[in-house]
GROMACS .gro file of C-alpha atoms in nm:
model
  175
    1LEU     CA    1   0.000   0.000   0.000
    2GLU     CA    2   0.125   0.347  -0.080
    3CYS     CA    3   0.015   0.489   0.252
    4GLY     CA    4   0.100   0.475   0.618
    5SER     CA    5   0.446   0.431   0.760
    6PRO     CA    6   0.724   0.211   0.612
    7ARG     CA    7   0.781   0.054   0.952
    8CYS     CA    8   0.430  -0.093   0.923
    9ASP     CA    9   0.496  -0.270   0.593
   10ILE     CA   10   0.597  -0.582   0.785
   11LEU     CA   11   0.247  -0.600   0.935
   12LEU     CA   12   0.081  -0.608   0.594
   13ASN     CA   13   0.329  -0.820   0.400
   14LYS     CA   14   0.188  -1.172   0.430
   15ASN     CA   15   0.480  -1.322   0.233
   16ASN     CA   16   0.718  -1.295   0.529
   17TYR     CA   17   0.472  -1.398   0.802
   18LYS     CA   18   0.573  -1.766   0.813
   19ASN     CA   19   0.945  -1.686   0.833
   20ILE     CA   20   0.894  -1.425   1.104
   21LYS     CA   21   0.671  -1.659   1.306
   22LYS     CA   22   0.921  -1.943   1.273
   23LYS     CA   23   1.205  -1.714   1.385
   24ILE     CA   24   1.018  -1.582   1.691
   25TYR     CA   25   0.878  -1.920   1.794
   26LYS     CA   26   1.226  -2.071   1.775
   27TYR     CA   27   1.375  -1.778   1.969
   28PHE     CA   28   1.120  -1.811   2.251
   29LYS     CA   29   1.093  -2.192   2.226
   30LEU     CA   30   0.718  -2.200   2.149
   31GLU     CA   31   0.515  -2.481   1.999
   32SER     CA   32   0.388  -2.395   1.650
   33ASN     CA   33   0.022  -2.406   1.760
   34THR     CA   34   0.069  -2.149   2.038
   35ASN     CA   35  -0.129  -1.825   2.025
   36VAL     CA   36   0.034  -1.499   2.135
   37LEU     CA   37  -0.113  -1.206   2.320
   38LEU     CA   38   0.125  -0.911   2.313
   39TYR     CA   39   0.100  -0.669   2.604
   40ALA     CA   40   0.285  -0.352   2.500
   41PRO     CA   41   0.214  -0.054   2.724
   42THR     CA   42   0.387   0.280   2.694
   43PHE     CA   43   0.604   0.444   2.959
   44ARG     CA   44   0.511   0.665   3.250
   45PHE     CA   45   0.733   0.954   3.354
   46ASN     CA   46   0.722   0.838   3.716
   47SER     CA   47   0.814   0.475   3.632
   48ASN     CA   48   0.518   0.355   3.838
   49THR     CA   49   0.482  -0.020   3.781
   50ASP     CA   50   0.141  -0.037   3.954
   51VAL     CA   51  -0.025   0.050   3.623
   52TYR     CA   52   0.095  -0.279   3.467
   53ASP     CA   53  -0.095  -0.493   3.719
   54ILE     CA   54  -0.281  -0.724   3.484
   55ASP     CA   55  -0.361  -1.059   3.641
   56TYR     CA   56  -0.165  -1.251   3.377
   57TYR     CA   57  -0.270  -1.596   3.500
   58GLN     CA   58  -0.639  -1.505   3.491
   59LEU     CA   59  -0.583  -1.347   3.149
   60LEU     CA   60  -0.444  -1.676   3.017
   61THR     CA   61  -0.754  -1.857   3.146
   62ILE     CA   62  -0.984  -1.599   2.984
   63LEU     CA   63  -0.802  -1.627   2.649
   64GLU     CA   64  -0.830  -2.005   2.649
   65GLU     CA   65  -1.199  -1.993   2.740
   66ARG     CA   66  -1.287  -1.722   2.487
   67PHE     CA   67  -1.066  -1.812   2.189
   68GLY     CA   68  -0.954  -2.169   2.262
   69GLY     CA   69  -0.608  -2.312   2.209
   70ASN     CA   70  -0.283  -2.263   2.394
   71TRP     CA   71  -0.174  -1.908   2.479
   72VAL     CA   72   0.133  -1.722   2.595
   73ILE     CA   73   0.163  -1.358   2.693
   74PHE     CA   74   0.451  -1.158   2.550
   75ILE     CA   75   0.522  -0.853   2.763
   76ARG     CA   76   0.703  -0.576   2.579
   77PHE     CA   77   0.779  -0.264   2.779
   78HIS     CA   78   0.871   0.069   2.621
   79PRO     CA   79   1.249   0.110   2.567
   80ILE     CA   80   1.256   0.398   2.816
   81ILE     CA   81   1.158   0.162   3.100
   82THR     CA   82   1.343  -0.158   3.008
   83GLU     CA   83   1.540  -0.145   3.333
   84ILE     CA   84   1.224  -0.201   3.537
   85SER     CA   85   1.088  -0.489   3.328
   86ASN     CA   86   1.196  -0.753   3.579
   87PHE     CA   87   0.938  -0.661   3.842
   88ILE     CA   88   0.708  -0.924   3.685
   89LYS     CA   89   0.759  -1.292   3.757
   90TYR     CA   90   0.809  -1.448   3.412
   91ASN     CA   91   0.784  -1.811   3.313
   92ASP     CA   92   0.726  -2.020   2.999
   93ARG     CA   93   0.378  -1.867   2.946
   94ILE     CA   94   0.441  -1.509   3.062
   95ILE     CA   95   0.744  -1.405   2.862
   96ASN     CA   96   0.955  -1.090   2.881
   97THR     CA   97   1.005  -0.978   2.521
   98THR     CA   98   1.121  -0.629   2.615
   99TYR     CA   99   1.473  -0.698   2.491
  100TYR     CA  100   1.372  -0.863   2.164
  101ASP     CA  101   1.519  -0.654   1.881
  102ASP     CA  102   1.216  -0.587   1.662
  103MET     CA  103   0.882  -0.477   1.806
  104TYR     CA  104   0.722  -0.501   1.462
  105GLU     CA  105   0.810  -0.868   1.430
  106LEU     CA  106   0.630  -0.926   1.760
  107LEU     CA  107   0.329  -0.730   1.636
  108THR     CA  108   0.330  -0.931   1.314
  109ILE     CA  109   0.288  -1.267   1.484
  110ALA     CA  110   0.067  -1.158   1.775
  111ASN     CA  111  -0.295  -1.274   1.770
  112ILE     CA  112  -0.412  -1.002   2.009
  113LEU     CA  113  -0.268  -0.675   2.138
  114ILE     CA  114  -0.327  -0.515   2.475
  115THR     CA  115  -0.180  -0.171   2.517
  116ASP     CA  116  -0.271   0.149   2.695
  117TYR     CA  117  -0.193   0.473   2.517
  118SER     CA  118   0.075   0.349   2.279
  119SER     CA  119   0.049   0.431   1.909
  120THR     CA  120   0.102   0.061   1.840
  121MET     CA  121  -0.276   0.030   1.873
  122PHE     CA  122  -0.317   0.207   1.538
  123GLU     CA  123  -0.047   0.007   1.363
  124PHE     CA  124  -0.172  -0.327   1.495
  125ALA     CA  125  -0.528  -0.237   1.400
  126MET     CA  126  -0.420  -0.258   1.035
  127THR     CA  127  -0.386  -0.635   1.084
  128LEU     CA  128  -0.758  -0.655   1.168
  129LYS     CA  129  -0.675  -0.848   1.485
  130PRO     CA  130  -0.825  -0.758   1.826
  131VAL     CA  131  -0.690  -0.461   2.020
  132PHE     CA  132  -0.781  -0.398   2.383
  133LEU     CA  133  -0.681  -0.099   2.592
  134TYR     CA  134  -0.590  -0.137   2.958
  135ALA     CA  135  -0.575   0.215   3.096
  136LYS     CA  136  -0.580   0.190   3.473
  137ASP     CA  137  -0.440   0.539   3.521
  138ILE     CA  138  -0.635   0.724   3.253
  139ILE     CA  139  -0.704   1.033   3.465
  140GLU     CA  140  -0.344   1.062   3.587
  141TYR     CA  141  -0.211   1.001   3.237
  142LYS     CA  142  -0.437   1.269   3.092
  143ASN     CA  143  -0.320   1.517   3.356
  144ASP     CA  144   0.045   1.421   3.304
  145ARG     CA  145   0.073   1.396   2.924
  146ASP     CA  146  -0.280   1.443   2.787
  147PHE     CA  147  -0.413   1.295   2.465
  148TYR     CA  148  -0.431   1.416   2.105
  149PHE     CA  149  -0.786   1.281   2.085
  150ASN     CA  150  -1.069   1.148   2.299
  151ILE     CA  151  -0.952   0.797   2.389
  152ASN     CA  152  -1.312   0.684   2.437
  153SER     CA  153  -1.386   0.767   2.073
  154LEU     CA  154  -1.151   0.494   1.950
  155PRO     CA  155  -1.287   0.167   1.812
  156PHE     CA  156  -1.125  -0.023   2.100
  157GLU     CA  157  -1.267  -0.110   2.439
  158VAL     CA  158  -1.101   0.085   2.722
  159ALA     CA  159  -1.071  -0.101   3.053
  160GLU     CA  160  -0.961   0.064   3.376
  161ASN     CA  161  -0.927  -0.256   3.581
  162ASN     CA  162  -0.881  -0.630   3.537
  163ASN     CA  163  -1.253  -0.713   3.555
  164GLU     CA  164  -1.335  -0.466   3.277
  165LEU     CA  165  -1.048  -0.599   3.064
  166PHE     CA  166  -1.158  -0.959   3.108
  167ASN     CA  167  -1.521  -0.869   3.032
  168ASP     CA  168  -1.410  -0.683   2.718
  169ILE     CA  169  -1.222  -0.992   2.600
  170ILE     CA  170  -1.505  -1.232   2.685
  171SER     CA  171  -1.764  -1.016   2.508
  172PHE     CA  172  -1.543  -0.931   2.209
  173ASN     CA  173  -1.739  -0.936   1.885
  174GLU     CA  174  -1.526  -1.020   1.580
  175ASN     CA  175  -1.767  -0.832   1.354
   0.00000   0.00000   0.00000
């Protein structure tokens, strides 16, 4: 397409999808039938990690119930806050991908994206895959950095707590 941003070409080029998926699945030692949810929030000036408090184990259960199959969660923090990425307890299903070289490769193979205020929501939306917003600190964020637009006018559900996020996923309508 002669539009958008060149960095997004990878998301729309289906010819490279299999090679990118194979590369990432090998890198993270995933079975080929594993589904990936990418959680990619943006940074906060105060480096407050409380805003990243998703119940990852419950999220895995919700994903399996709603969409079926095996799931892992890739967590990709903004480069500005990579040094705090180890506050989460990772394992073989909750995987720190913060240090993986190419964010757009991760977006390419992800089945679902959860973010907060990151522009990746717009880029990932071009894949026509589900996007959910987890914005626990929406009032503080608005006061701190503000928005260019009304976040509630976006075509994505905005959750301010785990229950809202899980309900948004459970009630997601593909149409």
